[in-house]
mmCIF file of N, CA and C in Angstrom:
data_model
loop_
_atom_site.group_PDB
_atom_site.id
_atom_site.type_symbol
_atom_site.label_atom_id
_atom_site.label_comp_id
_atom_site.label_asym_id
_atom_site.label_seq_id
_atom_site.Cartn_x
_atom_site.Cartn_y
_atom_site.Cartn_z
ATOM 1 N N UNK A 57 -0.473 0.627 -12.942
ATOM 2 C CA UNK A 57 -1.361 0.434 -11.824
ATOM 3 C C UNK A 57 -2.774 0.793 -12.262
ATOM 4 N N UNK A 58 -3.651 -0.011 -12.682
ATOM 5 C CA UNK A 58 -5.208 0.069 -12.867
ATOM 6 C C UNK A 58 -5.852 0.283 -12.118
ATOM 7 N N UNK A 59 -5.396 -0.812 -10.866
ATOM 8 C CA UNK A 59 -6.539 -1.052 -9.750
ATOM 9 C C UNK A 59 -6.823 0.499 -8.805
ATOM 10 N N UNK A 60 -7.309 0.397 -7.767
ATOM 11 C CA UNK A 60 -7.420 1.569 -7.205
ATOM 12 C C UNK A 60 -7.013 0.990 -6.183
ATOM 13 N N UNK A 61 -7.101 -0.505 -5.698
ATOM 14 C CA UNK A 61 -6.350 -0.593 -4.222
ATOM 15 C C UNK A 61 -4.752 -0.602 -4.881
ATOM 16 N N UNK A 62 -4.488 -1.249 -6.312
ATOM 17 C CA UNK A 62 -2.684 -0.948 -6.250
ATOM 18 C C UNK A 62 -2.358 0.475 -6.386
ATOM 19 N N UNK A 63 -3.321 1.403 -7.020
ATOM 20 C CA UNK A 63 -2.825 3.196 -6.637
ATOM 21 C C UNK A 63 -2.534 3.418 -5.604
ATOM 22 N N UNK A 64 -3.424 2.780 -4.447
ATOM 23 C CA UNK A 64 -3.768 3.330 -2.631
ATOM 24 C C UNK A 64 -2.010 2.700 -2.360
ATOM 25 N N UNK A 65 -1.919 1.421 -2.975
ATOM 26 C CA UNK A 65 -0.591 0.759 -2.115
ATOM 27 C C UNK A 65 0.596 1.659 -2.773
ATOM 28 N N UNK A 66 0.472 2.535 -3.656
ATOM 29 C CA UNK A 66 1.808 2.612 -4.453
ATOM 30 C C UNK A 66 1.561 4.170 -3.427
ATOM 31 N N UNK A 67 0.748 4.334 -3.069
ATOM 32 C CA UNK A 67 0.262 5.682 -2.340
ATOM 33 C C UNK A 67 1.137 5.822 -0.609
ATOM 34 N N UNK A 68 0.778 4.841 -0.573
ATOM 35 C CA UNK A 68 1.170 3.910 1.191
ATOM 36 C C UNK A 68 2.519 3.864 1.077
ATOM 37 N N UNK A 69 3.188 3.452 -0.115
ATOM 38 C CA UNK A 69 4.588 3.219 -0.250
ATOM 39 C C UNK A 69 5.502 4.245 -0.123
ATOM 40 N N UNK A 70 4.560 5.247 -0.868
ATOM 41 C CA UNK A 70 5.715 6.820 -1.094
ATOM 42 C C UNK A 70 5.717 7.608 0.243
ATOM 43 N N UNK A 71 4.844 7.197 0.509
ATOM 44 C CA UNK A 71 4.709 8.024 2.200
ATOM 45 C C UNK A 71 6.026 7.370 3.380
ATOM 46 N N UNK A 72 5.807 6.359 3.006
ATOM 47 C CA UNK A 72 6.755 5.335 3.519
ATOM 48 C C UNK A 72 8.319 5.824 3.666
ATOM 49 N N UNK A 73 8.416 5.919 2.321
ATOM 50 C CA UNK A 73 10.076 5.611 1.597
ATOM 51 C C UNK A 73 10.404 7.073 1.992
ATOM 52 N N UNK A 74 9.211 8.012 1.666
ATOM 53 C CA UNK A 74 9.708 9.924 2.238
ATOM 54 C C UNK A 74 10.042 10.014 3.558
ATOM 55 N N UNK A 75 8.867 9.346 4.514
ATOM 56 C CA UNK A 75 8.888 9.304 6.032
ATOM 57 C C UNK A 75 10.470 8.842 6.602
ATOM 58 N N UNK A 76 11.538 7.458 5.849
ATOM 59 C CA UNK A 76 12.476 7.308 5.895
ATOM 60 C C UNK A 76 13.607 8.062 5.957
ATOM 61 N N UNK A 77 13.177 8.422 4.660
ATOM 62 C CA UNK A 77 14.679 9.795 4.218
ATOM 63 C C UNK A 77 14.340 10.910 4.810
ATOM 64 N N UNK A 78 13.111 11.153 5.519
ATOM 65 C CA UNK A 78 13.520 12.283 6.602
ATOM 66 C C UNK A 78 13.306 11.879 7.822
ATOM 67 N N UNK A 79 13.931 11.164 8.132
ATOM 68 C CA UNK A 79 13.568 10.373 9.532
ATOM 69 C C UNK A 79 13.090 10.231 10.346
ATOM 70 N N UNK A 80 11.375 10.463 9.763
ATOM 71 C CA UNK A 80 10.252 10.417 10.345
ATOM 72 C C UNK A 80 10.065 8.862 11.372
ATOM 73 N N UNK A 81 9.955 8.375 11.949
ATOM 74 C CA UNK A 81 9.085 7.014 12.511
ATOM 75 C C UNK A 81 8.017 6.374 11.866
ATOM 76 N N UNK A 82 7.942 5.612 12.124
ATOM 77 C CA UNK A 82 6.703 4.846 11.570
ATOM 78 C C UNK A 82 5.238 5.310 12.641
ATOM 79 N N UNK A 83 5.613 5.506 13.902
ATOM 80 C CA UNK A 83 4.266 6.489 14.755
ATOM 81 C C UNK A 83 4.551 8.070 14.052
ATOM 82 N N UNK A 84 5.439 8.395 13.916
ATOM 83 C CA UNK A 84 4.960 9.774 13.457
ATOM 84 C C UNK A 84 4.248 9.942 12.003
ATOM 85 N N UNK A 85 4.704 8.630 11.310
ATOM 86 C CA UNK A 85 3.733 8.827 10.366
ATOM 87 C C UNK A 85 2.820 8.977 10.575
ATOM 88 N N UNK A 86 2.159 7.932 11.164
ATOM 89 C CA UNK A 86 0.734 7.875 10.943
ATOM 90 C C UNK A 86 0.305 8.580 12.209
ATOM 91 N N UNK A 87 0.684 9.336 12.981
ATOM 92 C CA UNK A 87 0.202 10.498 13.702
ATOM 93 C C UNK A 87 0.191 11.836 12.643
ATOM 94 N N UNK A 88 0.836 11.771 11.864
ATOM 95 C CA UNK A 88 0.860 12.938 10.975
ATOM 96 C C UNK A 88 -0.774 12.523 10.147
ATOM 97 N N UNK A 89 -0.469 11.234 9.593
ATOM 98 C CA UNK A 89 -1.830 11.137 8.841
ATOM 99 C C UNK A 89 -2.930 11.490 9.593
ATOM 100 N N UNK A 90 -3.141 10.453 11.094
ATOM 101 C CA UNK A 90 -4.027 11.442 11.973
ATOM 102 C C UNK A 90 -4.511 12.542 11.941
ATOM 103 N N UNK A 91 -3.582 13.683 12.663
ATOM 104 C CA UNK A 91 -3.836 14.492 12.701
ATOM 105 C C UNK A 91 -3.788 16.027 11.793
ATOM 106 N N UNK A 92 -2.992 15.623 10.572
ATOM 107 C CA UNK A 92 -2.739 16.316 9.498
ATOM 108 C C UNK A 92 -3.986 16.103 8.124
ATOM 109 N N UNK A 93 -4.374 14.814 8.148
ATOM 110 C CA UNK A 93 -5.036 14.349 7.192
ATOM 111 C C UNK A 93 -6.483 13.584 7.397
ATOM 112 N N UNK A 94 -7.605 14.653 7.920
ATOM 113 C CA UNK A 94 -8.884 14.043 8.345
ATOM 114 C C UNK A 94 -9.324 13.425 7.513
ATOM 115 N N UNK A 95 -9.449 14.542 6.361
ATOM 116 C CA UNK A 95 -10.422 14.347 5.211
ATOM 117 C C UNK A 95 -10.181 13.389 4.733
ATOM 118 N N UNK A 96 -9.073 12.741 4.409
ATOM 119 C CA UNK A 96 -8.189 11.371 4.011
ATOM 120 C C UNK A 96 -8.703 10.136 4.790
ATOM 121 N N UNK A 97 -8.622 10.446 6.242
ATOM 122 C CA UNK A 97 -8.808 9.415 6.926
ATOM 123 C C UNK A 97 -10.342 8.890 7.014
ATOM 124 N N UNK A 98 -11.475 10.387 6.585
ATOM 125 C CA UNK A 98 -12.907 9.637 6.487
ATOM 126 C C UNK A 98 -12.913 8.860 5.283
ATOM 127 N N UNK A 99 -12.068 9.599 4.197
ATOM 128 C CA UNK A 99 -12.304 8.483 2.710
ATOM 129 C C UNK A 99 -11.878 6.848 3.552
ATOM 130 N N UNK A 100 -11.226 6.781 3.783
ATOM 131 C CA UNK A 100 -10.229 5.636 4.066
ATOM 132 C C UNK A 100 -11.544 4.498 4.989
ATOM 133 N N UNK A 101 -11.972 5.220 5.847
ATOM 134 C CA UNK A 101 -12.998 4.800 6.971
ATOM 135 C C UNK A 101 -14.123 4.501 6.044
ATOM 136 N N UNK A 102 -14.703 5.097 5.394
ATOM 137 C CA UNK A 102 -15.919 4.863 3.940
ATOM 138 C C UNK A 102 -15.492 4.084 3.114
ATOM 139 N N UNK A 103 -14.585 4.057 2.502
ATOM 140 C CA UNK A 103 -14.307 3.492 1.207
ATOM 141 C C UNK A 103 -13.982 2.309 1.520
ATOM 142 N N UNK A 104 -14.624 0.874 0.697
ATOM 143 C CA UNK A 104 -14.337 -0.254 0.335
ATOM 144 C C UNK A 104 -13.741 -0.828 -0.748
ATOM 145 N N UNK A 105 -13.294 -2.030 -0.756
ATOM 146 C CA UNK A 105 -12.245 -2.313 -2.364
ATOM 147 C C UNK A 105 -13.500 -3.687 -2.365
ATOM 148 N N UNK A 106 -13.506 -4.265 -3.619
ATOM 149 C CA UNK A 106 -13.632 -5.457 -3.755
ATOM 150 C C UNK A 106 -12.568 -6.234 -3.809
ATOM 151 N N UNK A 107 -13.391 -7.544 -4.061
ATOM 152 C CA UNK A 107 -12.170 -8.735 -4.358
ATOM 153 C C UNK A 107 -11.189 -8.601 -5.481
ATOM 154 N N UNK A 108 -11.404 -7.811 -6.508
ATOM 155 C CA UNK A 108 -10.396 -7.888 -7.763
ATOM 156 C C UNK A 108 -9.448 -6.212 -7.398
ATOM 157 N N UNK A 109 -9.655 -5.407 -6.375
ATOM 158 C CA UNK A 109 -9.289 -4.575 -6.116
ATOM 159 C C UNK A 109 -9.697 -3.130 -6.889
ATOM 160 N N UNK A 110 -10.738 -2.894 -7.112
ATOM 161 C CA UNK A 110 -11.555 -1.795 -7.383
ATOM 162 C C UNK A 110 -12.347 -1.404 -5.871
ATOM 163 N N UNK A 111 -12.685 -0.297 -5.966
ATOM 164 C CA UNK A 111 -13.158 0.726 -5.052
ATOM 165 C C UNK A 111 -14.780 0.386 -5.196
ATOM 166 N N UNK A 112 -15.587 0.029 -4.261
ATOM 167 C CA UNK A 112 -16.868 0.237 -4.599
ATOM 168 C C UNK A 112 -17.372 1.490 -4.704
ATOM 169 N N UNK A 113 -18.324 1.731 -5.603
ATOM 170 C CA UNK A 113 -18.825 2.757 -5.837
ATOM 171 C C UNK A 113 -20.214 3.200 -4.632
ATOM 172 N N UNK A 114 -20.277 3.959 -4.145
ATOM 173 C CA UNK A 114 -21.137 4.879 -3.281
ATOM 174 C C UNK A 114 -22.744 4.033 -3.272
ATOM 175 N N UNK A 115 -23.219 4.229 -4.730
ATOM 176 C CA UNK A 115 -24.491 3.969 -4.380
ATOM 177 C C UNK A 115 -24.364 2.797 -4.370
ATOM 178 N N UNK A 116 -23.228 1.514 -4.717
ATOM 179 C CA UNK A 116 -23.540 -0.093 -4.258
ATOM 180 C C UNK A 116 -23.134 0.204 -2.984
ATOM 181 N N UNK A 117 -22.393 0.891 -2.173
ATOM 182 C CA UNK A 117 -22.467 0.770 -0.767
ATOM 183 C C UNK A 117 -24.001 1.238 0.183
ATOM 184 N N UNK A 118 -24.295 1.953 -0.869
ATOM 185 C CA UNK A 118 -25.756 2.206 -0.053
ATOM 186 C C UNK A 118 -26.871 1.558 0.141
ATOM 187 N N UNK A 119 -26.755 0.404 -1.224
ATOM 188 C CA UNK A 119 -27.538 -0.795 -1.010
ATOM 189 C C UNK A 119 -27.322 -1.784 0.154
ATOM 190 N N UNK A 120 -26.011 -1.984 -0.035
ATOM 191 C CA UNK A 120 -25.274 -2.928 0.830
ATOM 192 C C UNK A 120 -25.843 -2.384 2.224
ATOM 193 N N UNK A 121 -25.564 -1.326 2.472
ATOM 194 C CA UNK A 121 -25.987 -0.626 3.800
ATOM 195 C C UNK A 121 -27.263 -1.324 4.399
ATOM 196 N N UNK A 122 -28.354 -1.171 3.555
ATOM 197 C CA UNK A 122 -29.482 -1.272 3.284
ATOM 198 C C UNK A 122 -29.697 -2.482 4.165
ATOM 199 N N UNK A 123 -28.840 -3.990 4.252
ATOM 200 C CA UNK A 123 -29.187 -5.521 3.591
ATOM 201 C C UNK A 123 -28.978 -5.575 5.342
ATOM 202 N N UNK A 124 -29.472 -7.431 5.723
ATOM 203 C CA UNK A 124 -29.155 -7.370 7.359
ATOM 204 C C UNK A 124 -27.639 -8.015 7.158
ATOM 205 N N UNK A 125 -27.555 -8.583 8.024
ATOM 206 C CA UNK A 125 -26.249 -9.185 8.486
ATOM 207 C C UNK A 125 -26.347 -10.746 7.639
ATOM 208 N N UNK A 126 -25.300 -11.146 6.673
ATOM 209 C CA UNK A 126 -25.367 -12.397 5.741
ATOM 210 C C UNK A 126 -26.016 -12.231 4.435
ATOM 211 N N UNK A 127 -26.639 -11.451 4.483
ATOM 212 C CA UNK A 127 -27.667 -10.863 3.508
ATOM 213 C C UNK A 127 -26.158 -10.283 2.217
ATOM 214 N N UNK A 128 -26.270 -10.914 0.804
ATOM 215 C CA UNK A 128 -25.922 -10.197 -0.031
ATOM 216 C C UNK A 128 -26.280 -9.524 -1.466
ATOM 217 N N UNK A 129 -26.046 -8.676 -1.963
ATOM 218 C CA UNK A 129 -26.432 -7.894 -2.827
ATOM 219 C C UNK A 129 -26.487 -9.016 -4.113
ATOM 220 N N UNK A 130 -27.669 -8.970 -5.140
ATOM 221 C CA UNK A 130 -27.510 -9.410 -6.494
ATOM 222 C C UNK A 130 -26.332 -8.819 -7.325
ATOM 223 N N UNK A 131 -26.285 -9.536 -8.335
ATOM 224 C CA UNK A 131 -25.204 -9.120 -8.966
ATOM 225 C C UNK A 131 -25.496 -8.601 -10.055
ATOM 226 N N UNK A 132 -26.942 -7.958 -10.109
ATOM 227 C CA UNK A 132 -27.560 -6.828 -10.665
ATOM 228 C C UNK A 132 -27.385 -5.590 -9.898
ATOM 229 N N UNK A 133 -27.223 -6.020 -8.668
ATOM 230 C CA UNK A 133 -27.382 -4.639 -7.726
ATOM 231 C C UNK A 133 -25.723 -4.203 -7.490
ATOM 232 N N UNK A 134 -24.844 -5.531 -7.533
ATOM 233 C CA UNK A 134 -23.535 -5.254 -7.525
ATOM 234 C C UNK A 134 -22.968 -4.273 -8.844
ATOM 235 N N UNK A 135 -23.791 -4.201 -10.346
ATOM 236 C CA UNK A 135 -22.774 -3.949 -11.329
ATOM 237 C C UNK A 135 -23.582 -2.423 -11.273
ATOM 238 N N UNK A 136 -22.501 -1.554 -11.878
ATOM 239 C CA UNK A 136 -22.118 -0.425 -11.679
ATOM 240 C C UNK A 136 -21.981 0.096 -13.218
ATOM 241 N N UNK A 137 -21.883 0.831 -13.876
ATOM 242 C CA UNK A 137 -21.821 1.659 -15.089
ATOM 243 C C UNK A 137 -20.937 2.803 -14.955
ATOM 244 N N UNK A 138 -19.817 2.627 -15.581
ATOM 245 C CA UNK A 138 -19.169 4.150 -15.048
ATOM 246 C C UNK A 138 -19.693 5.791 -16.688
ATOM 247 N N UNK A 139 -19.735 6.051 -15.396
ATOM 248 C CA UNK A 139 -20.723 7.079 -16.183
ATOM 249 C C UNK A 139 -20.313 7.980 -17.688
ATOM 250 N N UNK A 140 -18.127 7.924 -17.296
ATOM 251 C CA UNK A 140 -17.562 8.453 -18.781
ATOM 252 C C UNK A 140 -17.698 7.652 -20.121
ATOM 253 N N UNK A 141 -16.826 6.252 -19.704
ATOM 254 C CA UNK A 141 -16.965 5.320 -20.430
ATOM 255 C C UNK A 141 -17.692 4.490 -20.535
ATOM 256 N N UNK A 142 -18.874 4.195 -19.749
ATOM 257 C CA UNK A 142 -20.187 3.430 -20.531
ATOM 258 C C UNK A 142 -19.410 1.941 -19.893
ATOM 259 N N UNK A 143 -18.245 1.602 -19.537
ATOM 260 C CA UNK A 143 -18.051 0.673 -19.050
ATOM 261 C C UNK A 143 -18.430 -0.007 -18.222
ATOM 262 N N UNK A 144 -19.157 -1.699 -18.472
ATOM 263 C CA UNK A 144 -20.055 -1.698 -16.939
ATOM 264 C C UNK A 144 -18.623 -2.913 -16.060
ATOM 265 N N UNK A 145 -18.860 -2.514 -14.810
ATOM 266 C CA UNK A 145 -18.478 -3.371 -13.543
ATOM 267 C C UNK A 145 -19.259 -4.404 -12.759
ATOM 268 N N UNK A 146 -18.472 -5.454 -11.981
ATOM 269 C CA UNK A 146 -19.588 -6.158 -11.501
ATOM 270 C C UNK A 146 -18.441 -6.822 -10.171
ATOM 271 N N UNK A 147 -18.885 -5.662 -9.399
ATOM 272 C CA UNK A 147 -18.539 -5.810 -8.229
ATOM 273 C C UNK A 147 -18.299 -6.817 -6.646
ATOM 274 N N UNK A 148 -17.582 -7.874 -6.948
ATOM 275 C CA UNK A 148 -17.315 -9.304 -6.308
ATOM 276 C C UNK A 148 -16.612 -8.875 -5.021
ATOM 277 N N UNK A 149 -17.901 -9.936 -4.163
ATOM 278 C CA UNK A 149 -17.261 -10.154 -2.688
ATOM 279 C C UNK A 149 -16.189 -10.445 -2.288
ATOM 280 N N UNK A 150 -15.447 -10.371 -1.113
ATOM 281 C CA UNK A 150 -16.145 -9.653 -0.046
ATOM 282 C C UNK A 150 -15.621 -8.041 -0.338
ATOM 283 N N UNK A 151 -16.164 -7.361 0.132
ATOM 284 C CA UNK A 151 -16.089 -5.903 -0.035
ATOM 285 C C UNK A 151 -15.368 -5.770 1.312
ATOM 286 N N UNK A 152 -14.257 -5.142 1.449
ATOM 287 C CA UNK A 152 -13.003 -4.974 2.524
ATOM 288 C C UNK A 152 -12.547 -3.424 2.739
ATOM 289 N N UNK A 153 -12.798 -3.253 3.908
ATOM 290 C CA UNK A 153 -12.430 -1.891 4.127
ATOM 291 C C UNK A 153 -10.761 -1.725 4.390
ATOM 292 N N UNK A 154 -9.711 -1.098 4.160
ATOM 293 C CA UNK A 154 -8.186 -1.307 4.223
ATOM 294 C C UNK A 154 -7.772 -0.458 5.440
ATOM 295 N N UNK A 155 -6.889 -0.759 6.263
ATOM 296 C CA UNK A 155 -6.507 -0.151 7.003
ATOM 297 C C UNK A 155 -5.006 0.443 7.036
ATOM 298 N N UNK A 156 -4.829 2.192 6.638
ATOM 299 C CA UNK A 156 -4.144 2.800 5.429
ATOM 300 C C UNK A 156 -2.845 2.848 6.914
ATOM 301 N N UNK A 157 -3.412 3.026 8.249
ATOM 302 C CA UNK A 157 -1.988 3.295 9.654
ATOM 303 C C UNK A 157 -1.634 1.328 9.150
ATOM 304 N N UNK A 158 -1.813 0.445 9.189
ATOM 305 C CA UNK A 158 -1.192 -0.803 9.540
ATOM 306 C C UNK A 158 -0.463 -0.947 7.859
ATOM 307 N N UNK A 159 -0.907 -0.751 7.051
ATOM 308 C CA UNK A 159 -0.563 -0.876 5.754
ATOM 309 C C UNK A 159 0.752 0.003 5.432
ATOM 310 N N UNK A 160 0.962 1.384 6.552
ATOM 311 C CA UNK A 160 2.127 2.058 6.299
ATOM 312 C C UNK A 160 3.108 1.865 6.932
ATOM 313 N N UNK A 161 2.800 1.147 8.267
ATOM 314 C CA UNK A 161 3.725 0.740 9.194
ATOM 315 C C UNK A 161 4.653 -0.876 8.513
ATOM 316 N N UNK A 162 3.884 -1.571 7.757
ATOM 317 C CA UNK A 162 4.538 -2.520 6.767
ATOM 318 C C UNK A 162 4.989 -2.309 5.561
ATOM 319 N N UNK A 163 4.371 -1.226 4.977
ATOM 320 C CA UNK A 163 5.473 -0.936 4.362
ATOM 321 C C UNK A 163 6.639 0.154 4.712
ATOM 322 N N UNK A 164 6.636 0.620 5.921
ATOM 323 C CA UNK A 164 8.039 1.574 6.472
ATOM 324 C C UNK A 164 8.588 0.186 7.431
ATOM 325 N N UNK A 165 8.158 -1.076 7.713
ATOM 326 C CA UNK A 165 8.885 -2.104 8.062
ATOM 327 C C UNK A 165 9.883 -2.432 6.725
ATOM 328 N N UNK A 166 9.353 -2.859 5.995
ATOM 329 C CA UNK A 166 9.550 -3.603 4.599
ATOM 330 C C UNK A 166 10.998 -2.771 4.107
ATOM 331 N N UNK A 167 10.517 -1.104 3.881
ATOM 332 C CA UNK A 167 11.718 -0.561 3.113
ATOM 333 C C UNK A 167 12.733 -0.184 4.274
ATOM 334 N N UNK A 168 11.893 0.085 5.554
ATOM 335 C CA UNK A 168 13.611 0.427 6.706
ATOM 336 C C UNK A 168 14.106 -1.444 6.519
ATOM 337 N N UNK A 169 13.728 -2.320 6.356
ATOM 338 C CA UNK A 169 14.592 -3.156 6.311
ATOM 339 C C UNK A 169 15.269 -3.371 5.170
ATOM 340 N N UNK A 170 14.948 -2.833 4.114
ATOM 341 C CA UNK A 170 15.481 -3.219 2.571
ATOM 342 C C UNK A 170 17.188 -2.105 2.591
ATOM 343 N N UNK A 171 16.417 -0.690 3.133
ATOM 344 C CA UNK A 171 17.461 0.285 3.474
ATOM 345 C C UNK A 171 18.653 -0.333 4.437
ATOM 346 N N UNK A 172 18.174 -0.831 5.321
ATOM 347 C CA UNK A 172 19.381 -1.148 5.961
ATOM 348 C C UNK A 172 20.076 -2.485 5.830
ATOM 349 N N UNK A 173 19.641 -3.363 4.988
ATOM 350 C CA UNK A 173 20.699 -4.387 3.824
ATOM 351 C C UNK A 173 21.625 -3.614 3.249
ATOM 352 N N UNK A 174 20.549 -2.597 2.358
ATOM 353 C CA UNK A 174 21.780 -1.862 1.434
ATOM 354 C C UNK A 174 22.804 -0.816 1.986
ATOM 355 N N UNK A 175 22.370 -0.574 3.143
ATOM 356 C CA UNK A 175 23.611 0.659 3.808
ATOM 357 C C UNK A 175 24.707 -0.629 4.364
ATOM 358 N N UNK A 176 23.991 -1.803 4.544
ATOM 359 C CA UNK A 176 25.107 -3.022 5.334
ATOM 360 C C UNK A 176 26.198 -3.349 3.940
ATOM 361 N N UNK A 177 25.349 -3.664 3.111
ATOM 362 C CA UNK A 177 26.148 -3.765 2.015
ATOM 363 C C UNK A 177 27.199 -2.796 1.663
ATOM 364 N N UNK A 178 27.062 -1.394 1.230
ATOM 365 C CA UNK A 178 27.973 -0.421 1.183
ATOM 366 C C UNK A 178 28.640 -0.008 2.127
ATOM 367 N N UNK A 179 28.794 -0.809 3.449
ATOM 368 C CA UNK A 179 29.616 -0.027 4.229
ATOM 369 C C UNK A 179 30.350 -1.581 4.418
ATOM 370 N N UNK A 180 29.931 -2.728 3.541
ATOM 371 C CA UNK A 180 30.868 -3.766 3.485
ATOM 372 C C UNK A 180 32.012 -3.517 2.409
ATOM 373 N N UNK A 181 31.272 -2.824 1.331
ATOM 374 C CA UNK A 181 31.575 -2.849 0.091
ATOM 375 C C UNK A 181 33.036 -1.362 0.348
ATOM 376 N N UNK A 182 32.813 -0.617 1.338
ATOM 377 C CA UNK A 182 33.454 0.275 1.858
ATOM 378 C C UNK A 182 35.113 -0.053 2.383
ATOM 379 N N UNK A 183 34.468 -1.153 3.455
ATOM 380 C CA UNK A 183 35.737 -1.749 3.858
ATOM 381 C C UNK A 183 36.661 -2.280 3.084
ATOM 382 N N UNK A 184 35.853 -3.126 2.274
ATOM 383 C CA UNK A 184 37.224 -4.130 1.426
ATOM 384 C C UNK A 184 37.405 -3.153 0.512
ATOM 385 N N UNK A 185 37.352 -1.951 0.253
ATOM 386 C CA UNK A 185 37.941 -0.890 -1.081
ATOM 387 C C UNK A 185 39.258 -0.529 0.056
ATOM 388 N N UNK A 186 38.792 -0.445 1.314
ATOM 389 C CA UNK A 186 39.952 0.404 2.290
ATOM 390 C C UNK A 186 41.127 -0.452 2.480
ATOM 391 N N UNK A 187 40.720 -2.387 2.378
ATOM 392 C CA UNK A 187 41.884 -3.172 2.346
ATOM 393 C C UNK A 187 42.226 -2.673 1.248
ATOM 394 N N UNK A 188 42.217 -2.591 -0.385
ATOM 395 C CA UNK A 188 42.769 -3.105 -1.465
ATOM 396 C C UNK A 188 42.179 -3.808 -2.293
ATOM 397 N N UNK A 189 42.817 -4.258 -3.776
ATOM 398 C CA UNK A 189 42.717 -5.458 -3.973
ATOM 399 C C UNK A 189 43.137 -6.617 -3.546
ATOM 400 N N UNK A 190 42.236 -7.420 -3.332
ATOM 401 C CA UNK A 190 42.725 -8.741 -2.457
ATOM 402 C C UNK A 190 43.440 -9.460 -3.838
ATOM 403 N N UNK A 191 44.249 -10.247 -3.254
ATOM 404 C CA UNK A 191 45.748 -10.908 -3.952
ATOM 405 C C UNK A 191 45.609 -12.347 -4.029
ATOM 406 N N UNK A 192 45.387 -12.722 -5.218
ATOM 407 C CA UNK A 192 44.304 -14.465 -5.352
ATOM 408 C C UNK A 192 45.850 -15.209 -6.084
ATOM 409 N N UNK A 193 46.603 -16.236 -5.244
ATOM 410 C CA UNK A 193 48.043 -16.659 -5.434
ATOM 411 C C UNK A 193 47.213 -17.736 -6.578
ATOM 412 N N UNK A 194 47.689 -17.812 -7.787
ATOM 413 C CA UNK A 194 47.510 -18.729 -8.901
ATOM 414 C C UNK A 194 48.680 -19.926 -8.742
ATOM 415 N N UNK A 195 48.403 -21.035 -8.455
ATOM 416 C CA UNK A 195 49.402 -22.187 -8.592
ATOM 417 C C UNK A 195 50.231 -22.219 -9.968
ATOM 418 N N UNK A 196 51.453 -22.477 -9.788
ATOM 419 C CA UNK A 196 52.519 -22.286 -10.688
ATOM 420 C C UNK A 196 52.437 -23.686 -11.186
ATOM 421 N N UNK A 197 52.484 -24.334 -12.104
ATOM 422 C CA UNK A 197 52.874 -25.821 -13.011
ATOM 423 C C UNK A 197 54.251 -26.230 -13.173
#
């Protein structure tokens, strides 16, 4: 996982799959995030991804801030330098803010439905152990 929106989703997921196995809800999740997790929820409210799924960086949001409505940033003003590695970025529209309560509620849709295939399955797979082996008559010549 490179990106920073596939970290956020692999992030969204584990919350998910835990909230399950302790049989949290999908509202109590994200009432927990609510009210358990402010500081989280202003990143979430601030922070933008671009189109290739990187995080914009602060001071291109402050330009952006800056611009009116239709108005977009050069793509001098879009690229970015990260300051360890000298690596430069070049930050492509549209810039999308994610919404981390709807994103957890699909994925605690996604895996309570994946979970309950596989409990359907093993409690199929249950029964026919309780018949036996089933008895397949081979035609005689």
């Amino acid at each position: 996982m490179r990106k920073d929106e596939e970290r956020r989703a692999a992030q969204v997921e584990i919350d998910a799959i835990v909230a399950l196995s302790l049989g949290v809800t999908a509202d109590e999740l994200c009432m927990i995030y609510r009210t358990q997790f402010p500081v989280m929820r202003r990143y979430d409210q601030e922070d933008r991804f671009d189109a290739n799924g990187r995080e914009v960086p602060k001071d291109v949001m402050k330009l952006q801030a800056k611009l009116r409505d239709g108005e977009e940033l050069s793509v001098a003003d879009r690229t970015w330098v990260h300051p360890q590695s000298g690596v430069e970025y070049v930050f492509e529209y549209p810039f999308r803010q994610l919404d981390r309560e709807a994103d957890m509620r699909k994925a605690y849709a996604r895996f309570g439905d994946d979970s309950l295939r596989a409990e359907r399955r093993l409690r199929c797979n249950e029964k026919s152990e309780e018949k036996g082996p089933s008895i397949v008559e081979t035609p005689t010549h």
